[in-house]
Coordinates of N, CA and C in Angstrom, one line a residue:
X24 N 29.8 14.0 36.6 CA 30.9 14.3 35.7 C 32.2 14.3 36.5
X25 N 32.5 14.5 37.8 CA 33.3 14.5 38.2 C 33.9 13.2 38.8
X26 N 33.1 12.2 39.2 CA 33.9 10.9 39.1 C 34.4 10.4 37.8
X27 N 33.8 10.8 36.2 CA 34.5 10.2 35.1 C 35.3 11.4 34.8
X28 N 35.7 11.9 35.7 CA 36.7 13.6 35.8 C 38.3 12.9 35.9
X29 N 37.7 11.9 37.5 CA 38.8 11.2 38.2 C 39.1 10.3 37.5
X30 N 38.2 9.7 36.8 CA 38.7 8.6 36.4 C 39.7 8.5 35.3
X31 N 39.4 9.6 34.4 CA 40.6 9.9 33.5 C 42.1 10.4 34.1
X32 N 41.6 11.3 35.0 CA 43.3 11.8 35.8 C 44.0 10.0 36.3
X33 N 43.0 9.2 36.5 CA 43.7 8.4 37.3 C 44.3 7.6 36.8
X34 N 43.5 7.1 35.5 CA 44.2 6.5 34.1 C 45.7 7.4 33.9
X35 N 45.5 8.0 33.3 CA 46.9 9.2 32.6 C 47.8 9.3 34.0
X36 N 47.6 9.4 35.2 CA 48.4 9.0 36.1 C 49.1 7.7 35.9
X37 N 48.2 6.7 36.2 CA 49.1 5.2 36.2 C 49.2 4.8 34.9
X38 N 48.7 4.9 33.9 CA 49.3 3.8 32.9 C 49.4 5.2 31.7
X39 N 49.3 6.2 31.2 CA 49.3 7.1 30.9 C 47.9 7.1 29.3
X40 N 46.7 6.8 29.5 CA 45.6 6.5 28.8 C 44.3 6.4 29.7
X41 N 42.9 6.9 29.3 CA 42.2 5.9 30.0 C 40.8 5.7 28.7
X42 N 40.0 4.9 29.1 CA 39.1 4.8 28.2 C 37.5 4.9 28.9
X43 N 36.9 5.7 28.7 CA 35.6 6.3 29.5 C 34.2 5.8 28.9
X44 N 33.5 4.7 28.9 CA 32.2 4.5 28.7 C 31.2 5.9 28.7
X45 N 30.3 6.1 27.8 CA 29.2 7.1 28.3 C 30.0 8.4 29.1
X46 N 30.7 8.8 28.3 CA 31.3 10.0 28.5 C 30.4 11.5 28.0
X47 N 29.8 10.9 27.1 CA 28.6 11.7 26.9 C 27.5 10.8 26.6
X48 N 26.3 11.9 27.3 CA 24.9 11.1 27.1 C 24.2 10.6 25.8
X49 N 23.4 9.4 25.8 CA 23.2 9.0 24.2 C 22.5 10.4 23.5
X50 N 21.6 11.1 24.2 CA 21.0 12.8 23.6 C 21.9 13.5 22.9
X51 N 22.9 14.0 23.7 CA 24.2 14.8 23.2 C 24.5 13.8 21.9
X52 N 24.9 12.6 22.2 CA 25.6 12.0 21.1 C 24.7 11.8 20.1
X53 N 23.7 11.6 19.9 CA 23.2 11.5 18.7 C 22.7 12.8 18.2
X54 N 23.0 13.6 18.6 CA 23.0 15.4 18.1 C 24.1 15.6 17.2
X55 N 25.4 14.9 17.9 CA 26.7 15.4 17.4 C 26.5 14.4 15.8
X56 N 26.3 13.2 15.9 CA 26.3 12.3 15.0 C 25.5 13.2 14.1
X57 N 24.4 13.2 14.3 CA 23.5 14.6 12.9 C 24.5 15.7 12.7
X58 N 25.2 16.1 13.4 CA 26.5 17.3 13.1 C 27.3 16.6 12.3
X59 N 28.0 15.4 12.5 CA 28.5 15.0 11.7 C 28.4 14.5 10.0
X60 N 26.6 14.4 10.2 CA 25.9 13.7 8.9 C 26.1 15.3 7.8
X61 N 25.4 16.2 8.8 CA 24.8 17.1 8.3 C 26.4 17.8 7.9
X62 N 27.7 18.3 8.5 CA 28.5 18.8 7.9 C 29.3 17.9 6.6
X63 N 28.9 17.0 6.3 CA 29.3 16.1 5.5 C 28.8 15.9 3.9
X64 N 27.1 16.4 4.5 CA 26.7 16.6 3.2 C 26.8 18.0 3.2
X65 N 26.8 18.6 3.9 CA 27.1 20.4 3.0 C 28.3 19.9 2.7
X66 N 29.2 19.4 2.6 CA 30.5 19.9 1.7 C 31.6 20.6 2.8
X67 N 31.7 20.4 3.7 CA 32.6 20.9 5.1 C 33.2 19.9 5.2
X68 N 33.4 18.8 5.0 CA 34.5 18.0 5.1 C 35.5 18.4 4.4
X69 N 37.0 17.5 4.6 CA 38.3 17.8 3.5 C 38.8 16.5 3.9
X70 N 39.4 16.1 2.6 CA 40.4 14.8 3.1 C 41.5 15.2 3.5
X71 N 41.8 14.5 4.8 CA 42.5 14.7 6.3 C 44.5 14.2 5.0
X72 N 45.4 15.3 5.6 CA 46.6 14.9 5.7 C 47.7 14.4 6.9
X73 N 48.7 14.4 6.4 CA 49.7 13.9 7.0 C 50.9 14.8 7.6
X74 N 51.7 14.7 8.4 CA 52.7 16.4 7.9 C 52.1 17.1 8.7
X75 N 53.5 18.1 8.6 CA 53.1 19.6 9.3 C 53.9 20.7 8.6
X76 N 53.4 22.0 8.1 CA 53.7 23.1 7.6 C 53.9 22.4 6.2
X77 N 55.2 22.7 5.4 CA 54.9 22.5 4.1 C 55.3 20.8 3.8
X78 N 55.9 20.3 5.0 CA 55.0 18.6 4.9 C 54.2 18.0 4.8
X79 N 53.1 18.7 5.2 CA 51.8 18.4 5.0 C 51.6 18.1 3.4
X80 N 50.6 16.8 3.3 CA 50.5 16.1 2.4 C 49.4 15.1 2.5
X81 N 48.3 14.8 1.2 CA 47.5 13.6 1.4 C 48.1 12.8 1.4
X82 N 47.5 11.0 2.2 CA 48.6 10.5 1.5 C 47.6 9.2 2.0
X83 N 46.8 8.8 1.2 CA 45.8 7.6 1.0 C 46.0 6.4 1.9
X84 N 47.6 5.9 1.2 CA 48.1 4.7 1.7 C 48.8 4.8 3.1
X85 N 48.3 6.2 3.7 CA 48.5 6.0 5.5 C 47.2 6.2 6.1
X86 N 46.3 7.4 5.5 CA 45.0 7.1 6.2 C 44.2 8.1 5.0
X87 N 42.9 7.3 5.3 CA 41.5 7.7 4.5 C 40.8 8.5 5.0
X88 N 40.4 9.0 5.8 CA 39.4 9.9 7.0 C 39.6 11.3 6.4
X89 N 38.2 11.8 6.2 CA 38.0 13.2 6.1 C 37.6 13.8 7.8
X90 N 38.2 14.9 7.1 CA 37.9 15.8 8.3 C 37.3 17.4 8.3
X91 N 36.1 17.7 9.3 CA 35.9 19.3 9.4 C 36.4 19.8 10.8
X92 N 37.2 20.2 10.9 CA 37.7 21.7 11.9 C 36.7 22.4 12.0
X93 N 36.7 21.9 13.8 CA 35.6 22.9 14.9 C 36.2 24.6 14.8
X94 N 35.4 25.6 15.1 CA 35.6 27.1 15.2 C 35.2 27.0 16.8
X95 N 36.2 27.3 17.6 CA 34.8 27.5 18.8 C 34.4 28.5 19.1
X96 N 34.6 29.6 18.1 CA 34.1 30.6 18.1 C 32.2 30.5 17.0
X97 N 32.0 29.4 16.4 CA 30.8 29.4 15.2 C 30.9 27.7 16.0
X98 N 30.5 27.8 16.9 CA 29.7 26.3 17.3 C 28.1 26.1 17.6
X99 N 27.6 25.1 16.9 CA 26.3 24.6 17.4 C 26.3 24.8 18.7
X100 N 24.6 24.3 19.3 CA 24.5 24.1 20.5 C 25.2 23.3 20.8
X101 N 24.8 22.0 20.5 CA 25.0 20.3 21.0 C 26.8 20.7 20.5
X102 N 27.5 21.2 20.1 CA 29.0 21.5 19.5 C 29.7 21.9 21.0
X103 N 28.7 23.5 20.9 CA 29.2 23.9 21.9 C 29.2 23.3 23.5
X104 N 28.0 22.3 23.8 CA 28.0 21.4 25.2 C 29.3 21.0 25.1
X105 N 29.9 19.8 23.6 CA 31.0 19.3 23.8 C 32.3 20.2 24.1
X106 N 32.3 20.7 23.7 CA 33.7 21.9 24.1 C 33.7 22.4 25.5
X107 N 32.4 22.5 26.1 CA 33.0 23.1 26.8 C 33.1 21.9 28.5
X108 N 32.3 20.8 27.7 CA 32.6 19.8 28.5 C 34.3 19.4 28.2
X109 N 34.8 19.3 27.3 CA 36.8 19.4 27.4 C 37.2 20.5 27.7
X110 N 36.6 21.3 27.6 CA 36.9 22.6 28.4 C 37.5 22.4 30.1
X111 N 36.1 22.1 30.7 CA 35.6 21.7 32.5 C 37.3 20.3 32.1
X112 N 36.9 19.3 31.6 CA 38.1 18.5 31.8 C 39.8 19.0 31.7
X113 N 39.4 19.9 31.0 CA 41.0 20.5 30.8 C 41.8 20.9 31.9
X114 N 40.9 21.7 32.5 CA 41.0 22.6 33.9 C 40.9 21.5 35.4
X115 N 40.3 20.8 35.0 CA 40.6 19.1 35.7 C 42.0 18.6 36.0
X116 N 42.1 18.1 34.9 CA 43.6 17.6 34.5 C 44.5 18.5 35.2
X117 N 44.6 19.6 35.0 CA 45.4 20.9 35.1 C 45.7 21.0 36.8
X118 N 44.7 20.8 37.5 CA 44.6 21.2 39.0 C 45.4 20.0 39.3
X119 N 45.0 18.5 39.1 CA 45.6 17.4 39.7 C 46.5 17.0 38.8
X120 N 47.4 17.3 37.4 CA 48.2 16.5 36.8 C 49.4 17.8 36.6
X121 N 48.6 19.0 36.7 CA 50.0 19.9 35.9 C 50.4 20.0 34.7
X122 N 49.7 19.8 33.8 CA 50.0 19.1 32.2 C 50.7 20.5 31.3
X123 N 50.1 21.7 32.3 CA 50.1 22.7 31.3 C 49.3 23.1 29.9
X124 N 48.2 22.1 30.1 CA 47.3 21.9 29.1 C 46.9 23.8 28.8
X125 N 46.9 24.9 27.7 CA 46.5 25.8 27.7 C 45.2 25.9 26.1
X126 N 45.1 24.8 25.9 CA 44.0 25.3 24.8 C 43.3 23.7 24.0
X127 N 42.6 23.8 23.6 CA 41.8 22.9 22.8 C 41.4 22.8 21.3
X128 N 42.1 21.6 20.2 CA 41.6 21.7 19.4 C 40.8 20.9 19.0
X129 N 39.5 20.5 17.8 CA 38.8 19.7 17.7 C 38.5 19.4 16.6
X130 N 38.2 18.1 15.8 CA 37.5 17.7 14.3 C 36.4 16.6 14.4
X131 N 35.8 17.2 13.7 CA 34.9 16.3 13.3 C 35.8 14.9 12.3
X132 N 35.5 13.6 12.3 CA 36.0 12.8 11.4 C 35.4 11.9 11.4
X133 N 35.5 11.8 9.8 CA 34.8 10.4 9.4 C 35.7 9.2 8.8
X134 N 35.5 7.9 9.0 CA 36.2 7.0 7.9 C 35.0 6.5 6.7
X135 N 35.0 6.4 6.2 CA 34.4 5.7 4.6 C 34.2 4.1 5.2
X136 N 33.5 3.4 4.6 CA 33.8 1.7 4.9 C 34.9 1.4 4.4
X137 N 36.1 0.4 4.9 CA 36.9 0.1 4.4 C 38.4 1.0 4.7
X138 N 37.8 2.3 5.4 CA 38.8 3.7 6.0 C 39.8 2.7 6.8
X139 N 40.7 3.2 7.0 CA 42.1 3.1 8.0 C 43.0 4.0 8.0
X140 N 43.9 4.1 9.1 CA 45.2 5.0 9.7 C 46.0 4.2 10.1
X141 N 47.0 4.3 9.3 CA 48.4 3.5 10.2 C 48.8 3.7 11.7
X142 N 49.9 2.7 12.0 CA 50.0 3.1 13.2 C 51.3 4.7 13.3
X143 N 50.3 5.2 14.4 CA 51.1 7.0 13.7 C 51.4 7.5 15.2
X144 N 52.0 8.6 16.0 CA 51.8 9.1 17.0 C 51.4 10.4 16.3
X145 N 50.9 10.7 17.4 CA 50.4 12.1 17.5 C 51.1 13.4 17.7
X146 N 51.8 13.2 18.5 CA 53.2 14.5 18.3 C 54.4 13.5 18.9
X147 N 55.2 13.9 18.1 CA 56.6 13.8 18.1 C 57.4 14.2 19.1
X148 N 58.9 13.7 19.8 CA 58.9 14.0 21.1 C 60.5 15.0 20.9
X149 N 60.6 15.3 19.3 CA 61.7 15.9 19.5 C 61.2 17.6 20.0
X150 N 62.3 18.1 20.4 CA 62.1 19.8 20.4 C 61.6 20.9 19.3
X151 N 60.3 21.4 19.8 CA 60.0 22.3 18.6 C 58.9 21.5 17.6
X152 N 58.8 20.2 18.3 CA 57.8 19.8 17.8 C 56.2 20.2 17.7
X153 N 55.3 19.3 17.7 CA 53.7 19.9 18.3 C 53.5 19.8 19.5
X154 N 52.4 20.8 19.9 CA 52.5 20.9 21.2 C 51.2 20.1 21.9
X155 N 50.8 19.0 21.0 CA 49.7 18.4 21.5 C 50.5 17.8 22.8
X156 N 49.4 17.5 23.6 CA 49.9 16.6 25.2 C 48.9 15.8 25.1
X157 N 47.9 15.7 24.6 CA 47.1 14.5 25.0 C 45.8 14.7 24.0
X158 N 45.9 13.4 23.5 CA 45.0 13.0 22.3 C 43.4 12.8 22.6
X159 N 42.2 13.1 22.3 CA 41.1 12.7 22.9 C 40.2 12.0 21.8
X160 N 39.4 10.6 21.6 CA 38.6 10.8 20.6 C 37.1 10.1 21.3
X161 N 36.0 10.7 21.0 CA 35.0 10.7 21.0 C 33.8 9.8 20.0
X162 N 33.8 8.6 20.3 CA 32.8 7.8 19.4 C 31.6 8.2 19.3
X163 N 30.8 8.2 18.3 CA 29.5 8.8 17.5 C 28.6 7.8 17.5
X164 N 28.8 6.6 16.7 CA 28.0 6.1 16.1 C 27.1 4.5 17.0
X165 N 26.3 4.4 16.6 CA 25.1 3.7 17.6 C 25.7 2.6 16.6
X166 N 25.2 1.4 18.2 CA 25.2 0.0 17.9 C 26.2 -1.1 16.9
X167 N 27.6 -0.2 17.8 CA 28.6 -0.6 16.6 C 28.6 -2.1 17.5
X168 N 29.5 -3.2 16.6 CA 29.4 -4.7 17.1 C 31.2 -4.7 16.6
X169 N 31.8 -5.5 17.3 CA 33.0 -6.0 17.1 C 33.5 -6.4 15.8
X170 N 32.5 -7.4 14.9 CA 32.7 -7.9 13.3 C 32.8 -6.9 13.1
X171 N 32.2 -5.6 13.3 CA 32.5 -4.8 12.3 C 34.1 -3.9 11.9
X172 N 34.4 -3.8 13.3 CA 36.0 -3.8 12.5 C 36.2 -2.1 13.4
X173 N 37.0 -1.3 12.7 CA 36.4 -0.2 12.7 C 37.3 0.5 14.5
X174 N 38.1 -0.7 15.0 CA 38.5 -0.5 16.0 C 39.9 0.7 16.3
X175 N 40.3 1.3 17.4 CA 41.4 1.9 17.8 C 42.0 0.5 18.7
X176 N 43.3 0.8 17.8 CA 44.4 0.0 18.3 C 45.4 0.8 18.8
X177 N 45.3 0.9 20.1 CA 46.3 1.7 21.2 C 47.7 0.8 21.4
X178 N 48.6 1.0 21.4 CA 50.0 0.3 21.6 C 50.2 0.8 23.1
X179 N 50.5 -0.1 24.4 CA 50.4 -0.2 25.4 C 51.7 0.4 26.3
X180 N 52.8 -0.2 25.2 CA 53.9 0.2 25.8 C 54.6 0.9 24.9
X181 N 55.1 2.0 25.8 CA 55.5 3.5 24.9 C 56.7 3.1 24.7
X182 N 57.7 2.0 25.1 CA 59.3 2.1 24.9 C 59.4 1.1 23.3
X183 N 57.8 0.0 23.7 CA 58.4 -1.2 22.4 C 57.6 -0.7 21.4
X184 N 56.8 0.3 21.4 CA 55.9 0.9 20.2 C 54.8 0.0 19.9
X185 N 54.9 -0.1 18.4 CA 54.3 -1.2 17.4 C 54.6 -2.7 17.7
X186 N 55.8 -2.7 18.5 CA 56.3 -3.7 18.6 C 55.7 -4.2 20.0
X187 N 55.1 -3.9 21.0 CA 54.7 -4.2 21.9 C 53.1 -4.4 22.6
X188 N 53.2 -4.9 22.8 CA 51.1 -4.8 23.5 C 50.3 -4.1 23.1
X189 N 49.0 -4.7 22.7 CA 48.3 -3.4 22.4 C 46.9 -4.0 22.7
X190 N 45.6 -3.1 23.1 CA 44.1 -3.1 23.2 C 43.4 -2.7 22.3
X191 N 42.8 -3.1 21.8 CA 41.9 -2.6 21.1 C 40.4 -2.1 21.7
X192 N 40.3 -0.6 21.2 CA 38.9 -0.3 21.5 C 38.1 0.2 20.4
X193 N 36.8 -0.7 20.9 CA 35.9 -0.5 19.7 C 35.0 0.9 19.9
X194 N 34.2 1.6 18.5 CA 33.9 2.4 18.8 C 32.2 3.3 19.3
X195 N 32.0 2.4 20.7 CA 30.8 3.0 21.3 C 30.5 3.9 21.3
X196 N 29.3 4.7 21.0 CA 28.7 6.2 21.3 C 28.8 6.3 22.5
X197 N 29.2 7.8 22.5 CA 29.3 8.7 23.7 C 31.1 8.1 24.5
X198 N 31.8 7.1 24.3 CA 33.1 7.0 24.6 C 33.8 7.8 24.6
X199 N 34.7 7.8 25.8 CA 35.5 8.6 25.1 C 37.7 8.0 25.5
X200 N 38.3 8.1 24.7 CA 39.2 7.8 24.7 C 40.4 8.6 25.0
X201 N 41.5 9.1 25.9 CA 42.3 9.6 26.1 C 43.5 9.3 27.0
X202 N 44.8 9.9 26.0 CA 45.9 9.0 25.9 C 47.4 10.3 25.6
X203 N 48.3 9.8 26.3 CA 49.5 11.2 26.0 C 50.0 10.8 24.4
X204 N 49.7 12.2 24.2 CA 49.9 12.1 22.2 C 51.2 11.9 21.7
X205 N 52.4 12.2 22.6 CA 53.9 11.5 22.5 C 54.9 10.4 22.5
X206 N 53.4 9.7 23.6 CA 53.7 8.6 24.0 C 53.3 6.7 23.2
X207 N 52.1 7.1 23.4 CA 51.3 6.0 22.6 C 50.8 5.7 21.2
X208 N 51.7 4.7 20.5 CA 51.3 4.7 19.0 C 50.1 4.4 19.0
X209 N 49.3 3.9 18.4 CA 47.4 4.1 17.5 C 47.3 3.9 16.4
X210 N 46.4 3.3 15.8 CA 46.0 2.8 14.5 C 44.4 2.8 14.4
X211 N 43.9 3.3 13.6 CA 42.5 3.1 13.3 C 42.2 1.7 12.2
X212 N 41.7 0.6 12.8 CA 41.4 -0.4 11.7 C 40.5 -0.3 10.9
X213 N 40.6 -1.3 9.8 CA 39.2 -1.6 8.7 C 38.2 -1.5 9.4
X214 N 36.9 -1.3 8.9 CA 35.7 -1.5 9.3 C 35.0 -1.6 7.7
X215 N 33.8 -2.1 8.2 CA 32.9 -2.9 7.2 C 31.5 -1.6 6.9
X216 N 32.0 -0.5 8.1 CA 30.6 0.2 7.7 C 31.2 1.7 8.0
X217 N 30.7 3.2 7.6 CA 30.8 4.4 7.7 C 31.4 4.3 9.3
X218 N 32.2 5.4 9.8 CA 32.6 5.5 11.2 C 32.9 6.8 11.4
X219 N 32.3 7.5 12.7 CA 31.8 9.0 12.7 C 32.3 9.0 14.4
X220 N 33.4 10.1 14.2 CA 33.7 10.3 15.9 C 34.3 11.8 15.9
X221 N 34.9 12.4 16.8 CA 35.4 14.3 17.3 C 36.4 13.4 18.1
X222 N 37.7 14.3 17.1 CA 39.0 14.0 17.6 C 39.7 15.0 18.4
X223 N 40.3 15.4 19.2 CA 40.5 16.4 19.5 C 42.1 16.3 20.3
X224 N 42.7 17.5 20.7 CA 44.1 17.6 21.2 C 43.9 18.6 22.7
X225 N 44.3 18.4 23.6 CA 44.5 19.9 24.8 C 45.7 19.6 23.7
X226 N 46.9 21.0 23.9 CA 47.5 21.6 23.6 C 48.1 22.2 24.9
X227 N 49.6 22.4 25.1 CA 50.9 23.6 25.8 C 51.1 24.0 24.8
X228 N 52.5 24.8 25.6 CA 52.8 26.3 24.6 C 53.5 25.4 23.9
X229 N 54.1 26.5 22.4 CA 54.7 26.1 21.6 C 55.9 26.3 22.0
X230 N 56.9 25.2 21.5 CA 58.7 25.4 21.8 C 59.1 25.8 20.9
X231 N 59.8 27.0 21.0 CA 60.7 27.6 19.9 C 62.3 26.7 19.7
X232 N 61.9 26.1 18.5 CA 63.2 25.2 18.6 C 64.7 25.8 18.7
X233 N 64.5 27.3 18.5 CA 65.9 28.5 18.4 C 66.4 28.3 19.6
X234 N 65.4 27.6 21.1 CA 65.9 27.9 22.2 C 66.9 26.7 22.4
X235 N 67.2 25.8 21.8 CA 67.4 24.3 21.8 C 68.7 24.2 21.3

C-alpha cells in the first residue's frame, strides 16, 4: 500500500491528479459493489443535487446520479476497510504534501444507463467557499469495456478548463482516481449500462468569508 501511497503523492505533486489501478483488491470491491446494490434497493439512495445551502437544487439536465451518504460512525465491515484505507492515505498526503487535509467525506453513487454530469468543478476557488481539496472516486463495477461509455473526463489543464486537454478514464473495479477539487474540471459520460462507484472529498478547515 505504500508504493500506491507514493504514487498518488507523486501524481498531485507533478501534474496535480493521479489515477491508481487496483487500488483496492477485487474481494474488497465486490463487497462494496453488493453495498452499493443492496443500499439501493433498501431505498437509501436520493437523487444527488447541485448547489450549496439554500442553492442546492435537483437539476436533471446537469447530472442524473443518485446518491447515499456514508456515516463513519454506522459503517459496514467491507465500508469500514474503505475509510479507513482514505483514512492511512490522508495522513500520507499530509506528511509529504501539507494539504492540511483534516477530515473525510464519502457517497455511495450510482448512474442509471444513459446517467451523465456536466462538466462541473468540485469546489470553487473563491473565498468562503468549500473546503474540499481533493476529489477521490473509486470504481465498483466488474468487466467494464470502453463501448460502453460511462467514462470520467478529467480536463488536464486547469488555466484552459473545458477548453483545454483532457483523458479520459474508464471505470475499472478497485480504481481509484484523485485529483485537486479546485483545480480540474470533470464530466461523467453516457454509458450504455448501470455504473456503481464511492466518491469522496479529504476536506480543510472552513474559511469564514467575514475574514476576507
Amino acid at each position: 500500500m505504500e508504493l500506491l501511497f507514493e504514487q498518488i503523492i507523486s501524481g498531485l505533486a507533478t501534474v496535480g491528479y493521479a489515477v491508481v489501478p487496483k487500488f483496492l483488491g477485487s474481494d474488497l470491491t465486490g463487497q462494496l459493489l453488493s453495498e452499493n446494490h443492496s443500499g439501493f434497493e433498501g431505498g437509501r439512495f436520493h437523487t444527488a443535487g447541485v448547489g450549496r445551502g439554500n442553492g442546492h437544487a435537483v437539476r436533471n439536465e446537469i447530472r442524473t446520479d443518485a446518491v447515499d451518504w456514508l456515516d463513519p460512525q454506522n459503517l459496514s465491515e467491507a465500508l469500514a476497510i474503505y475509510w479507513q484505507r482514505m483514512e492511512d492515505l490522508r495522513m500520507a498526503i499530509n506528511q509529504q504534501l501539507f494539504l492540511g487535509l483534516v477530515s473525510f467525506e464519502a457517497h455511495l453513487a450510482r448512474f442509471a444507463p444513459g446517467g451523465f454530469y456536466l462538466p462541473h468543478l468540485d469546489r470553487h476557488r473563491e473565498a468562503g467557499g468549500s473546503a474540499r481539496i481533493l476529489s477521490t472516486v473509486v470504481y465498483l463495477d466488474q468487466d467494464w469495456r470502453p463501448e460502453i461509455g460511462g467514462q470520467l473526463r478529467l480536463y488536464t489543464d486547469p488555466g484552459a478548463g473545458v477548453n483545454g486537454p483532457s483523458i479520459d478514464i474508464f471505470p475499472d473495479a478497485g480504481q481509484l482516481v484523485v485529483f485537486l477539487a479546485a483545480e480540474f474540471w470533470h464530466e461523467v459520460c453516457v454509458s450504455t449500462r448501470e455504473r456503481c462507484s464511492i466518491t469522496g472529498w479529504f476536506r480543510g478547515r472552513e474559511i469564514d468569508p467575514m475574514l476576507f
